[in-house]
Amino acid sequence: MEQRINEFIETRRAGGLLRSLCDVEPTAGAKVLIGGKEYVNLSSNDYLSIASHPDIVNAMQGAGVPASASSRLMTGTRKEHSLLEEKVAAFKGKEAALIFNSGYQANIGIISALCSRGTAVYCDKLSHASIIDGIKLSGAKMFRFKHNDMDHLEDLLSSGRGNYKNALIITETVFSMDGDTPDLKRITELKDRFDCMLMLDEAHATGIFGKNGSGWAEEADISASVDVLMGTFSKALGGFGAYAATSSSVREYLINTCRSFIYSTSLPVNIVLADSAGLDVVFSEPERRKELLLNSAYMRERLIEKGFRPLGGSQIIPIVVPDNKTTLRLSADLRKKGYWVTAVRPPTVPAGESRIRISLNYDHKRRDIDAFIEALAEVSGDQQW
Ligand SMILES: Cc1ncc(COP(=O)(O)O)c(C=O)c1O
């Protein structure tokens, strides 16, 4: 066993694929202190820059008795959990909601509760690991359609849907590593035509898109057609944990079958209050998401002017670089210039598609964006990606 472990580490190191942890201390203005040096942080999912908002910090610190010491079905449900679920349901325009301890737990639990051996699950090729793991855990037959390719999804449904009693389509509304969005109207048409359930992962869209900031389902006006709207509190909402907004009957079914929900201690009340405060900030400070999206469009335009080819259409702005070592080199050179931009490599993204993933936050202002693009152009030399 030990030999296998050491070989694995050496192979990853040799391929420029070994990952490691470092201690990070957030400072004001979307910056971080790492190893005693301050960097502009372009790798945080605190998109609205509200993790340090006084309302959220006060909620996090003021609850008094944080530990719940029990699962939700035992004695771990406090009125704060129930109130947050009502608030999420209203925010998402659904009948009911259920809170989970993390997005990972939500996806593996919900998918494996809804699906089983006789189910067909249709998911995007670039789906988050938690979606893939949930499908594997369920034992369902997995069909992966090409990234955001609705024609391919239609082909797969036309040729195979008839062989299965039940089917689920699942995709993300803003892809975590690509920053792009599928054609949601088309997905709902396919869902209806082929009689499937539809689940959307709004982890990176919640708080940012839609008239009220509830996500892409709201923006595309399709919430009523989605059976399960999953999302997290841990990104734009500045908190921690996750939720599924759904019908009352699916909520009841999940409470009775979803193992990652049933067999885990419930979120501490201070986190629940912080999550609720995060939702309030989304309601009360809509200018954050508006400015963030304007700045994201500005950054993308400026990058294109400089000859770069950024992906996506959101606050996530990835630039694909041909190989792992160049990605690492770019990331290291940007650090020397005071920018923390993580190099994302396989297996998080497909082989040959390593990238620097720029994650824009509300606290990044236009002067920061301009200065970063100059730095990126300098470390890229005459190569553009
Ligand atoms: C699309 C997507 N779904 C689910 C998750 C998991 O969420 P969490 O970090 O709350 O476990 C993430 C984040 O890592 C994600 O990007």
mmCIF file of C-alpha atoms and ligand atoms in Angstrom:
data_model
loop_
_atom_site.group_PDB
_atom_site.id
_atom_site.type_symbol
_atom_site.label_atom_id
_atom_site.label_comp_id
_atom_site.label_asym_id
_atom_site.label_seq_id
_atom_site.Cartn_x
_atom_site.Cartn_y
_atom_site.Cartn_z
ATOM 1 C CA MET A 1 0.000 0.000 0.000
ATOM 2 C CA GLU A 2 2.748 2.464 1.028
ATOM 3 C CA GLN A 3 4.625 1.833 -2.217
ATOM 4 C CA ARG A 4 1.475 2.523 -4.241
ATOM 5 C CA ILE A 5 0.956 5.784 -2.367
ATOM 6 C CA ASN A 6 4.541 6.933 -2.924
ATOM 7 C CA GLU A 7 4.416 6.029 -6.619
ATOM 8 C CA PHE A 8 1.210 7.984 -7.009
ATOM 9 C CA ILE A 9 2.766 11.072 -5.391
ATOM 10 C CA GLU A 10 5.904 10.858 -7.540
ATOM 11 C CA THR A 11 3.902 10.407 -10.763
ATOM 12 C CA ARG A 12 1.762 13.419 -9.952
ATOM 13 C CA ARG A 13 4.838 15.484 -9.039
ATOM 14 C CA ALA A 14 6.604 14.553 -12.279
ATOM 15 C CA GLY A 15 3.562 15.551 -14.336
ATOM 16 C CA GLY A 16 3.185 18.937 -12.602
ATOM 17 C CA LEU A 17 -0.057 17.653 -11.075
ATOM 18 C CA LEU A 18 0.753 17.347 -7.372
ATOM 19 C CA ARG A 19 -1.477 19.542 -5.207
ATOM 20 C CA SER A 20 -0.688 20.920 -1.768
ATOM 21 C CA LEU A 21 -2.305 23.071 0.905
ATOM 22 C CA CYS A 22 -1.210 26.452 2.228
ATOM 23 C CA ASP A 23 -2.487 28.624 5.074
ATOM 24 C CA VAL A 24 -4.487 31.599 3.814
ATOM 25 C CA GLU A 25 -5.616 34.601 5.859
ATOM 26 C CA PRO A 26 -8.200 36.886 4.240
ATOM 27 C CA THR A 27 -7.571 40.621 4.561
ATOM 28 C CA ALA A 28 -9.755 43.534 3.444
ATOM 29 C CA GLY A 29 -10.597 44.245 -0.206
ATOM 30 C CA ALA A 30 -10.472 40.725 -1.701
ATOM 31 C CA LYS A 31 -6.876 40.259 -0.614
ATOM 32 C CA VAL A 32 -5.160 37.434 1.273
ATOM 33 C CA LEU A 33 -2.012 37.014 3.353
ATOM 34 C CA ILE A 34 -0.059 33.905 2.413
ATOM 35 C CA GLY A 35 3.404 33.175 3.838
ATOM 36 C CA GLY A 36 3.600 36.744 5.152
ATOM 37 C CA LYS A 37 2.919 38.343 1.750
ATOM 38 C CA GLU A 38 -0.299 40.061 0.667
ATOM 39 C CA TYR A 39 -1.907 39.124 -2.658
ATOM 40 C CA VAL A 40 -4.948 40.241 -4.620
ATOM 41 C CA ASN A 41 -7.102 37.109 -4.370
ATOM 42 C CA LEU A 42 -8.530 36.095 -7.741
ATOM 43 C CA SER A 43 -9.415 32.571 -6.613
ATOM 44 C CA SER A 44 -12.196 33.125 -4.103
ATOM 45 C CA ASN A 45 -15.855 32.235 -4.624
ATOM 46 C CA ASP A 46 -16.887 35.037 -2.247
ATOM 47 C CA TYR A 47 -18.222 36.691 -5.410
ATOM 48 C CA LEU A 48 -20.225 39.434 -3.694
ATOM 49 C CA SER A 49 -17.422 40.073 -1.157
ATOM 50 C CA ILE A 50 -19.846 39.537 1.717
ATOM 51 C CA ALA A 51 -18.115 36.812 3.759
ATOM 52 C CA SER A 52 -16.704 39.668 5.879
ATOM 53 C CA HIS A 53 -19.946 41.738 5.793
ATOM 54 C CA PRO A 54 -20.759 42.921 9.365
ATOM 55 C CA ASP A 55 -24.287 41.398 9.248
ATOM 56 C CA ILE A 56 -22.868 37.978 8.403
ATOM 57 C CA VAL A 57 -19.950 38.186 10.831
ATOM 58 C CA ASN A 58 -22.276 39.327 13.643
ATOM 59 C CA ALA A 59 -24.698 36.494 12.906
ATOM 60 C CA MET A 60 -21.828 34.026 12.875
ATOM 61 C CA GLN A 61 -20.476 35.273 16.212
ATOM 62 C CA GLY A 62 -23.658 36.144 18.075
ATOM 63 C CA ALA A 63 -25.673 32.932 18.315
ATOM 64 C CA GLY A 64 -24.442 31.876 21.747
ATOM 65 C CA VAL A 65 -24.944 28.098 21.523
ATOM 66 C CA PRO A 66 -23.550 27.073 18.174
ATOM 67 C CA ALA A 67 -23.227 23.288 18.429
ATOM 68 C CA SER A 68 -26.297 21.289 17.425
ATOM 69 C CA ALA A 69 -24.846 17.927 18.553
ATOM 70 C CA SER A 70 -27.489 15.899 16.756
ATOM 71 C CA SER A 71 -28.786 15.095 13.306
ATOM 72 C CA ARG A 72 -31.872 16.924 12.020
ATOM 73 C CA LEU A 73 -34.161 13.930 12.597
ATOM 74 C CA MET A 74 -32.999 13.456 16.196
ATOM 75 C CA THR A 75 -32.837 16.720 18.168
ATOM 76 C CA GLY A 76 -30.779 18.772 15.690
ATOM 77 C CA THR A 77 -33.587 20.819 14.107
ATOM 78 C CA ARG A 78 -33.852 24.298 15.634
ATOM 79 C CA LYS A 79 -36.393 26.887 14.610
ATOM 80 C CA GLU A 80 -33.536 28.671 12.785
ATOM 81 C CA HIS A 81 -33.166 25.700 10.401
ATOM 82 C CA SER A 82 -36.894 25.723 9.637
ATOM 83 C CA LEU A 83 -36.987 29.498 9.159
ATOM 84 C CA LEU A 84 -34.013 29.371 6.796
ATOM 85 C CA GLU A 85 -35.730 26.644 4.773
ATOM 86 C CA GLU A 86 -38.857 28.786 4.433
ATOM 87 C CA LYS A 87 -36.716 31.739 3.357
ATOM 88 C CA VAL A 88 -34.853 29.679 0.739
ATOM 89 C CA ALA A 89 -38.107 28.289 -0.661
ATOM 90 C CA ALA A 90 -39.484 31.829 -1.085
ATOM 91 C CA PHE A 91 -36.186 33.074 -2.566
ATOM 92 C CA LYS A 92 -36.159 30.266 -5.125
ATOM 93 C CA GLY A 93 -39.898 30.402 -5.872
ATOM 94 C CA LYS A 94 -40.497 26.787 -4.775
ATOM 95 C CA GLU A 95 -42.898 25.171 -2.339
ATOM 96 C CA ALA A 96 -40.274 23.931 0.127
ATOM 97 C CA ALA A 97 -36.560 23.648 0.839
ATOM 98 C CA LEU A 98 -34.170 21.433 2.752
ATOM 99 C CA ILE A 99 -30.771 22.454 4.120
ATOM 100 C CA PHE A 100 -27.643 20.322 3.722
ATOM 101 C CA ASN A 101 -24.276 20.597 5.442
ATOM 102 C CA SER A 102 -22.402 21.200 2.188
ATOM 103 C CA GLY A 103 -22.967 21.258 -1.553
ATOM 104 C CA TYR A 104 -21.013 18.041 -1.883
ATOM 105 C CA GLN A 105 -23.265 16.292 0.636
ATOM 106 C CA ALA A 106 -26.357 17.732 -1.035
ATOM 107 C CA ASN A 107 -25.478 16.440 -4.488
ATOM 108 C CA ILE A 108 -24.349 12.962 -3.495
ATOM 109 C CA GLY A 109 -27.332 12.587 -1.159
ATOM 110 C CA ILE A 110 -30.087 13.972 -3.366
ATOM 111 C CA ILE A 111 -29.040 12.152 -6.545
ATOM 112 C CA SER A 112 -28.529 8.822 -4.805
ATOM 113 C CA ALA A 113 -31.909 9.180 -3.061
ATOM 114 C CA LEU A 114 -33.790 10.050 -6.270
ATOM 115 C CA CYS A 115 -32.106 7.523 -8.559
ATOM 116 C CA SER A 116 -31.396 3.800 -8.463
ATOM 117 C CA ARG A 117 -30.348 0.958 -10.776
ATOM 118 C CA GLY A 118 -33.283 1.288 -13.153
ATOM 119 C CA THR A 119 -32.859 5.055 -13.615
ATOM 120 C CA ALA A 120 -31.139 6.838 -16.488
ATOM 121 C CA VAL A 121 -29.245 9.985 -15.487
ATOM 122 C CA TYR A 122 -28.252 12.498 -18.157
ATOM 123 C CA CYS A 123 -25.502 14.867 -17.009
ATOM 124 C CA ASP A 124 -23.119 17.303 -18.646
ATOM 125 C CA LYS A 125 -19.657 15.960 -19.400
ATOM 126 C CA LEU A 126 -18.102 18.690 -17.214
ATOM 127 C CA SER A 127 -20.368 18.130 -14.213
ATOM 128 C CA HIS A 128 -18.901 18.808 -10.773
ATOM 129 C CA ALA A 129 -17.360 15.817 -8.968
ATOM 130 C CA SER A 130 -20.211 15.785 -6.422
ATOM 131 C CA ILE A 131 -22.740 15.208 -9.229
ATOM 132 C CA ILE A 132 -20.716 12.399 -10.762
ATOM 133 C CA ASP A 133 -20.153 10.808 -7.339
ATOM 134 C CA GLY A 134 -23.887 11.020 -6.570
ATOM 135 C CA ILE A 135 -24.751 9.232 -9.810
ATOM 136 C CA LYS A 136 -22.139 6.531 -9.173
ATOM 137 C CA LEU A 137 -23.425 6.041 -5.638
ATOM 138 C CA SER A 138 -27.005 5.654 -6.897
ATOM 139 C CA GLY A 139 -26.122 2.756 -9.226
ATOM 140 C CA ALA A 140 -28.100 4.483 -12.028
ATOM 141 C CA LYS A 141 -27.008 4.341 -15.665
ATOM 142 C CA MET A 142 -25.054 7.515 -16.438
ATOM 143 C CA PHE A 143 -25.206 9.198 -19.864
ATOM 144 C CA ARG A 144 -22.861 12.179 -20.260
ATOM 145 C CA PHE A 145 -23.743 14.720 -22.939
ATOM 146 C CA LYS A 146 -21.082 16.949 -24.490
ATOM 147 C CA HIS A 147 -20.583 20.170 -22.599
ATOM 148 C CA ASN A 148 -23.689 22.387 -22.968
ATOM 149 C CA ASP A 149 -24.593 20.505 -26.157
ATOM 150 C CA MET A 150 -28.393 20.228 -26.131
ATOM 151 C CA ASP A 151 -28.445 18.463 -29.517
ATOM 152 C CA HIS A 152 -26.304 15.707 -28.025
ATOM 153 C CA LEU A 153 -28.605 15.510 -24.981
ATOM 154 C CA GLU A 154 -31.576 15.212 -27.339
ATOM 155 C CA ASP A 155 -29.846 12.424 -29.294
ATOM 156 C CA LEU A 156 -29.105 10.495 -26.102
ATOM 157 C CA LEU A 157 -32.692 10.888 -24.909
ATOM 158 C CA SER A 158 -34.113 9.874 -28.306
ATOM 159 C CA SER A 159 -32.027 6.736 -28.502
ATOM 160 C CA GLY A 160 -32.077 5.521 -24.892
ATOM 161 C CA ARG A 161 -34.771 7.124 -22.728
ATOM 162 C CA GLY A 162 -37.351 4.485 -23.715
ATOM 163 C CA ASN A 163 -35.280 1.758 -22.044
ATOM 164 C CA TYR A 164 -35.683 3.230 -18.559
ATOM 165 C CA LYS A 165 -38.742 3.731 -16.358
ATOM 166 C CA ASN A 166 -37.378 6.879 -14.691
ATOM 167 C CA ALA A 167 -34.887 9.494 -15.834
ATOM 168 C CA LEU A 168 -33.157 12.543 -14.374
ATOM 169 C CA ILE A 169 -31.430 15.366 -16.236
ATOM 170 C CA ILE A 170 -28.910 17.262 -14.165
ATOM 171 C CA THR A 171 -26.627 20.147 -14.998
ATOM 172 C CA GLU A 172 -25.002 23.242 -13.521
ATOM 173 C CA THR A 173 -26.317 26.712 -14.320
ATOM 174 C CA VAL A 174 -22.884 28.357 -14.115
ATOM 175 C CA PHE A 175 -20.098 25.847 -14.613
ATOM 176 C CA SER A 176 -17.533 26.067 -11.840
ATOM 177 C CA MET A 177 -14.452 25.738 -14.029
ATOM 178 C CA ASP A 178 -15.813 27.184 -17.291
ATOM 179 C CA GLY A 179 -18.064 30.019 -16.128
ATOM 180 C CA ASP A 180 -20.645 29.325 -18.839
ATOM 181 C CA THR A 181 -24.363 28.496 -18.824
ATOM 182 C CA PRO A 182 -26.472 25.930 -20.700
ATOM 183 C CA ASP A 183 -29.583 26.730 -22.720
ATOM 184 C CA LEU A 184 -32.033 26.269 -19.853
ATOM 185 C CA LYS A 185 -35.183 26.790 -21.922
ATOM 186 C CA ARG A 186 -34.140 23.963 -24.223
ATOM 187 C CA ILE A 187 -33.391 21.700 -21.266
ATOM 188 C CA THR A 188 -36.880 22.232 -19.860
ATOM 189 C CA GLU A 189 -38.407 21.437 -23.277
ATOM 190 C CA LEU A 190 -36.413 18.190 -23.396
ATOM 191 C CA LYS A 191 -37.356 17.369 -19.829
ATOM 192 C CA ASP A 192 -41.066 17.699 -20.700
ATOM 193 C CA ARG A 193 -40.812 15.903 -24.026
ATOM 194 C CA PHE A 194 -38.936 12.916 -22.627
ATOM 195 C CA ASP A 195 -40.673 12.839 -19.241
ATOM 196 C CA CYS A 196 -37.612 13.347 -17.042
ATOM 197 C CA MET A 197 -37.016 14.942 -13.664
ATOM 198 C CA LEU A 198 -34.781 18.020 -13.797
ATOM 199 C CA MET A 199 -32.231 19.037 -11.178
ATOM 200 C CA LEU A 200 -30.081 22.161 -11.487
ATOM 201 C CA ASP A 201 -26.947 22.956 -9.487
ATOM 202 C CA GLU A 202 -26.975 26.721 -8.936
ATOM 203 C CA ALA A 203 -23.830 26.787 -6.747
ATOM 204 C CA HIS A 204 -22.147 29.523 -8.796
ATOM 205 C CA ALA A 205 -25.285 31.369 -9.972
ATOM 206 C CA THR A 206 -27.056 31.917 -6.657
ATOM 207 C CA GLY A 207 -26.781 35.499 -5.420
ATOM 208 C CA ILE A 208 -25.672 36.765 -8.816
ATOM 209 C CA PHE A 209 -28.117 36.086 -11.645
ATOM 210 C CA GLY A 210 -31.874 36.696 -11.793
ATOM 211 C CA LYS A 211 -33.963 39.760 -10.947
ATOM 212 C CA ASN A 212 -33.815 38.960 -7.219
ATOM 213 C CA GLY A 213 -30.411 37.300 -7.375
ATOM 214 C CA SER A 214 -31.761 33.797 -6.879
ATOM 215 C CA GLY A 215 -29.910 32.309 -9.855
ATOM 216 C CA TRP A 216 -30.074 31.406 -13.521
ATOM 217 C CA ALA A 217 -33.386 29.529 -13.197
ATOM 218 C CA GLU A 218 -34.945 32.842 -12.177
ATOM 219 C CA GLU A 219 -33.085 34.734 -14.922
ATOM 220 C CA ALA A 220 -34.317 32.253 -17.561
ATOM 221 C CA ASP A 221 -37.792 32.163 -15.976
ATOM 222 C CA ILE A 222 -37.879 28.381 -15.739
ATOM 223 C CA SER A 223 -37.958 27.794 -11.950
ATOM 224 C CA ALA A 224 -41.447 26.272 -12.122
ATOM 225 C CA SER A 225 -40.190 23.553 -14.503
ATOM 226 C CA VAL A 226 -37.271 22.506 -12.284
ATOM 227 C CA ASP A 227 -37.906 19.681 -9.835
ATOM 228 C CA VAL A 228 -34.858 20.276 -7.647
ATOM 229 C CA LEU A 229 -32.985 23.580 -7.502
ATOM 230 C CA MET A 230 -29.831 22.849 -5.573
ATOM 231 C CA GLY A 231 -27.362 25.536 -4.514
ATOM 232 C CA THR A 232 -24.850 26.475 -1.846
ATOM 233 C CA PHE A 233 -24.529 29.167 0.806
ATOM 234 C CA SER A 234 -20.751 28.835 0.596
ATOM 235 C CA LYS A 235 -20.030 30.974 -2.449
ATOM 236 C CA ALA A 236 -21.782 34.285 -3.281
ATOM 237 C CA LEU A 237 -23.868 34.108 -0.089
ATOM 238 C CA GLY A 238 -20.753 34.300 2.090
ATOM 239 C CA GLY A 239 -21.827 31.476 4.427
ATOM 240 C CA PHE A 240 -21.619 27.712 4.523
ATOM 241 C CA GLY A 241 -23.797 24.722 3.656
ATOM 242 C CA ALA A 242 -26.285 24.069 0.870
ATOM 243 C CA TYR A 243 -29.966 23.653 0.066
ATOM 244 C CA ALA A 244 -32.441 21.958 -2.245
ATOM 245 C CA ALA A 245 -35.516 24.020 -3.176
ATOM 246 C CA THR A 246 -38.229 21.684 -4.366
ATOM 247 C CA SER A 247 -41.814 20.462 -3.821
ATOM 248 C CA SER A 248 -43.137 19.533 -0.384
ATOM 249 C CA SER A 249 -43.353 15.883 -1.413
ATOM 250 C CA VAL A 250 -39.740 15.686 -2.674
ATOM 251 C CA ARG A 251 -38.626 17.398 0.552
ATOM 252 C CA GLU A 252 -40.509 14.805 2.605
ATOM 253 C CA TYR A 253 -39.064 11.988 0.499
ATOM 254 C CA LEU A 254 -35.512 13.337 1.000
ATOM 255 C CA ILE A 255 -35.987 13.665 4.761
ATOM 256 C CA ASN A 256 -36.853 9.967 4.777
ATOM 257 C CA THR A 257 -34.310 8.603 2.298
ATOM 258 C CA CYS A 258 -31.361 10.929 1.784
ATOM 259 C CA ARG A 259 -28.477 9.367 3.671
ATOM 260 C CA SER A 260 -26.136 12.374 3.668
ATOM 261 C CA PHE A 261 -28.988 14.382 5.239
ATOM 262 C CA ILE A 262 -30.137 11.757 7.731
ATOM 263 C CA TYR A 263 -26.825 10.486 9.006
ATOM 264 C CA SER A 264 -25.005 13.744 9.692
ATOM 265 C CA THR A 265 -25.065 16.296 12.508
ATOM 266 C CA SER A 266 -27.033 19.392 11.535
ATOM 267 C CA LEU A 267 -25.419 22.744 10.773
ATOM 268 C CA PRO A 268 -24.686 24.834 13.886
ATOM 269 C CA VAL A 269 -27.182 27.647 14.478
ATOM 270 C CA ASN A 270 -24.588 30.394 14.025
ATOM 271 C CA ILE A 271 -23.912 29.143 10.494
ATOM 272 C CA VAL A 272 -27.649 28.973 9.788
ATOM 273 C CA LEU A 273 -28.070 32.572 10.984
ATOM 274 C CA ALA A 274 -25.101 33.668 8.867
ATOM 275 C CA ASP A 275 -26.661 31.965 5.817
ATOM 276 C CA SER A 276 -29.913 33.774 6.485
ATOM 277 C CA ALA A 277 -28.036 37.083 6.821
ATOM 278 C CA GLY A 278 -26.317 36.344 3.478
ATOM 279 C CA LEU A 279 -29.712 36.049 1.790
ATOM 280 C CA ASP A 280 -30.766 39.359 3.356
ATOM 281 C CA VAL A 281 -27.648 41.055 1.953
ATOM 282 C CA VAL A 282 -28.491 39.734 -1.519
ATOM 283 C CA PHE A 283 -31.968 41.336 -1.176
ATOM 284 C CA SER A 284 -30.799 44.611 0.332
ATOM 285 C CA GLU A 285 -27.640 45.265 -1.697
ATOM 286 C CA PRO A 286 -28.479 44.361 -5.324
ATOM 287 C CA GLU A 287 -25.819 46.810 -6.518
ATOM 288 C CA ARG A 288 -23.166 44.244 -5.570
ATOM 289 C CA ARG A 289 -24.265 41.696 -8.156
ATOM 290 C CA LYS A 290 -24.954 44.364 -10.789
ATOM 291 C CA GLU A 291 -21.486 45.876 -10.471
ATOM 292 C CA LEU A 292 -19.862 42.444 -10.337
ATOM 293 C CA LEU A 293 -21.461 41.438 -13.641
ATOM 294 C CA LEU A 294 -20.569 44.753 -15.299
ATOM 295 C CA ASN A 295 -16.963 44.367 -14.136
ATOM 296 C CA SER A 296 -16.868 40.759 -15.329
ATOM 297 C CA ALA A 297 -17.984 41.852 -18.814
ATOM 298 C CA TYR A 298 -15.401 44.665 -18.689
ATOM 299 C CA MET A 299 -12.619 42.243 -17.741
ATOM 300 C CA ARG A 300 -13.555 39.811 -20.482
ATOM 301 C CA GLU A 301 -13.554 42.630 -23.091
ATOM 302 C CA ARG A 302 -10.188 43.946 -21.918
ATOM 303 C CA LEU A 303 -8.685 40.428 -22.026
ATOM 304 C CA ILE A 304 -9.956 39.918 -25.574
ATOM 305 C CA GLU A 305 -8.522 43.310 -26.615
ATOM 306 C CA LYS A 306 -5.150 42.091 -25.346
ATOM 307 C CA GLY A 307 -5.439 38.920 -27.430
ATOM 308 C CA PHE A 308 -6.502 36.444 -24.706
ATOM 309 C CA ARG A 309 -9.383 33.999 -25.195
ATOM 310 C CA PRO A 310 -11.311 33.839 -21.906
ATOM 311 C CA LEU A 311 -14.121 31.280 -21.536
ATOM 312 C CA GLY A 312 -17.567 31.724 -20.065
ATOM 313 C CA GLY A 313 -20.008 34.558 -19.550
ATOM 314 C CA SER A 314 -20.104 35.095 -15.815
ATOM 315 C CA GLN A 315 -17.952 36.217 -12.899
ATOM 316 C CA ILE A 316 -15.823 33.095 -13.481
ATOM 317 C CA ILE A 317 -13.286 33.911 -16.187
ATOM 318 C CA PRO A 318 -11.060 30.944 -17.114
ATOM 319 C CA ILE A 319 -8.155 31.111 -19.533
ATOM 320 C CA VAL A 320 -7.106 27.727 -20.894
ATOM 321 C CA VAL A 321 -3.349 27.214 -21.170
ATOM 322 C CA PRO A 322 -1.901 24.373 -23.264
ATOM 323 C CA ASP A 323 -0.094 22.379 -20.580
ATOM 324 C CA ASN A 324 0.145 21.859 -16.808
ATOM 325 C CA LYS A 325 3.642 23.188 -16.418
ATOM 326 C CA THR A 326 2.894 26.431 -18.276
ATOM 327 C CA THR A 327 -0.218 26.879 -16.122
ATOM 328 C CA LEU A 328 1.881 26.445 -12.982
ATOM 329 C CA ARG A 329 4.523 28.810 -14.323
ATOM 330 C CA LEU A 330 1.918 31.497 -15.084
ATOM 331 C CA SER A 331 0.369 31.128 -11.656
ATOM 332 C CA ALA A 332 3.823 31.381 -9.989
ATOM 333 C CA ASP A 333 4.814 34.445 -12.063
ATOM 334 C CA LEU A 334 1.521 36.154 -11.203
ATOM 335 C CA ARG A 335 2.250 35.510 -7.522
ATOM 336 C CA LYS A 336 5.548 37.336 -7.875
ATOM 337 C CA LYS A 337 3.500 40.288 -9.092
ATOM 338 C CA GLY A 338 1.100 40.097 -6.141
ATOM 339 C CA TYR A 339 -1.822 38.104 -7.619
ATOM 340 C CA TRP A 340 -3.101 34.797 -6.276
ATOM 341 C CA VAL A 341 -4.662 32.879 -9.165
ATOM 342 C CA THR A 342 -4.844 29.132 -8.718
ATOM 343 C CA ALA A 343 -3.653 26.870 -11.534
ATOM 344 C CA VAL A 344 -6.494 24.405 -12.174
ATOM 345 C CA ARG A 345 -5.261 21.099 -13.572
ATOM 346 C CA PRO A 346 -6.584 17.576 -14.244
ATOM 347 C CA PRO A 347 -8.433 15.753 -12.768
ATOM 348 C CA THR A 348 -10.456 18.881 -11.884
ATOM 349 C CA VAL A 349 -10.529 19.742 -15.620
ATOM 350 C CA PRO A 350 -10.007 17.421 -18.634
ATOM 351 C CA ALA A 351 -6.431 16.554 -19.672
ATOM 352 C CA GLY A 352 -4.974 19.202 -21.980
ATOM 353 C CA GLU A 353 -7.306 21.894 -20.620
ATOM 354 C CA SER A 354 -5.406 23.229 -17.610
ATOM 355 C CA ARG A 355 -6.269 26.797 -16.901
ATOM 356 C CA ILE A 356 -5.967 29.773 -14.691
ATOM 357 C CA ARG A 357 -9.428 30.406 -13.279
ATOM 358 C CA ILE A 358 -10.040 34.052 -12.505
ATOM 359 C CA SER A 359 -12.817 34.453 -10.008
ATOM 360 C CA LEU A 360 -13.964 38.050 -9.893
ATOM 361 C CA ASN A 361 -15.357 39.497 -6.641
ATOM 362 C CA TYR A 362 -17.313 42.702 -5.992
ATOM 363 C CA ASP A 363 -14.288 44.183 -4.210
ATOM 364 C CA HIS A 364 -12.151 43.944 -7.369
ATOM 365 C CA LYS A 365 -12.489 47.380 -8.894
ATOM 366 C CA ARG A 366 -11.666 48.449 -12.442
ATOM 367 C CA ARG A 367 -8.207 49.716 -11.523
ATOM 368 C CA ASP A 368 -7.448 46.237 -10.026
ATOM 369 C CA ILE A 369 -8.720 44.594 -13.207
ATOM 370 C CA ASP A 370 -6.609 46.843 -15.451
ATOM 371 C CA ALA A 371 -3.496 46.272 -13.336
ATOM 372 C CA PHE A 372 -4.038 42.503 -13.332
ATOM 373 C CA ILE A 373 -4.432 42.353 -17.107
ATOM 374 C CA GLU A 374 -1.170 44.265 -17.530
ATOM 375 C CA ALA A 375 0.538 41.762 -15.201
ATOM 376 C CA LEU A 376 -0.960 38.797 -17.069
ATOM 377 C CA ALA A 377 0.182 40.219 -20.413
ATOM 378 C CA GLU A 378 3.702 40.688 -19.044
ATOM 379 C CA VAL A 379 4.043 37.145 -17.661
ATOM 380 C CA SER A 380 2.550 35.694 -20.866
ATOM 381 C CA GLY A 381 5.125 37.442 -23.079
ATOM 382 C CA ASP A 382 4.181 37.118 -26.731
ATOM 383 C CA GLN A 383 2.105 34.014 -26.063
ATOM 384 C CA GLN A 384 -1.609 34.487 -25.773
ATOM 385 C CA TRP A 385 -4.065 31.921 -24.593
HETATM 386 C C1 LIG B 1 -21.012 23.148 -9.059
HETATM 387 C C2 LIG B 1 -20.705 22.807 -7.634
HETATM 388 N N1 LIG B 1 -21.541 22.009 -6.960
HETATM 389 C C3 LIG B 1 -21.304 21.670 -5.681
HETATM 390 C C4 LIG B 1 -20.197 22.152 -5.007
HETATM 391 C C5 LIG B 1 -19.936 21.724 -3.610
HETATM 392 O O1 LIG B 1 -20.299 22.739 -2.695
HETATM 393 P P1 LIG B 1 -19.633 22.825 -1.262
HETATM 394 O O2 LIG B 1 -18.345 23.531 -1.427
HETATM 395 O O3 LIG B 1 -20.632 23.579 -0.444
HETATM 396 O O4 LIG B 1 -19.443 21.428 -0.782
HETATM 397 C C6 LIG B 1 -19.332 23.028 -5.670
HETATM 398 C C7 LIG B 1 -18.204 23.669 -4.980
HETATM 399 O O5 LIG B 1 -17.181 23.265 -4.722
HETATM 400 C C8 LIG B 1 -19.563 23.333 -7.022
HETATM 401 O O6 LIG B 1 -18.711 24.093 -7.703
#
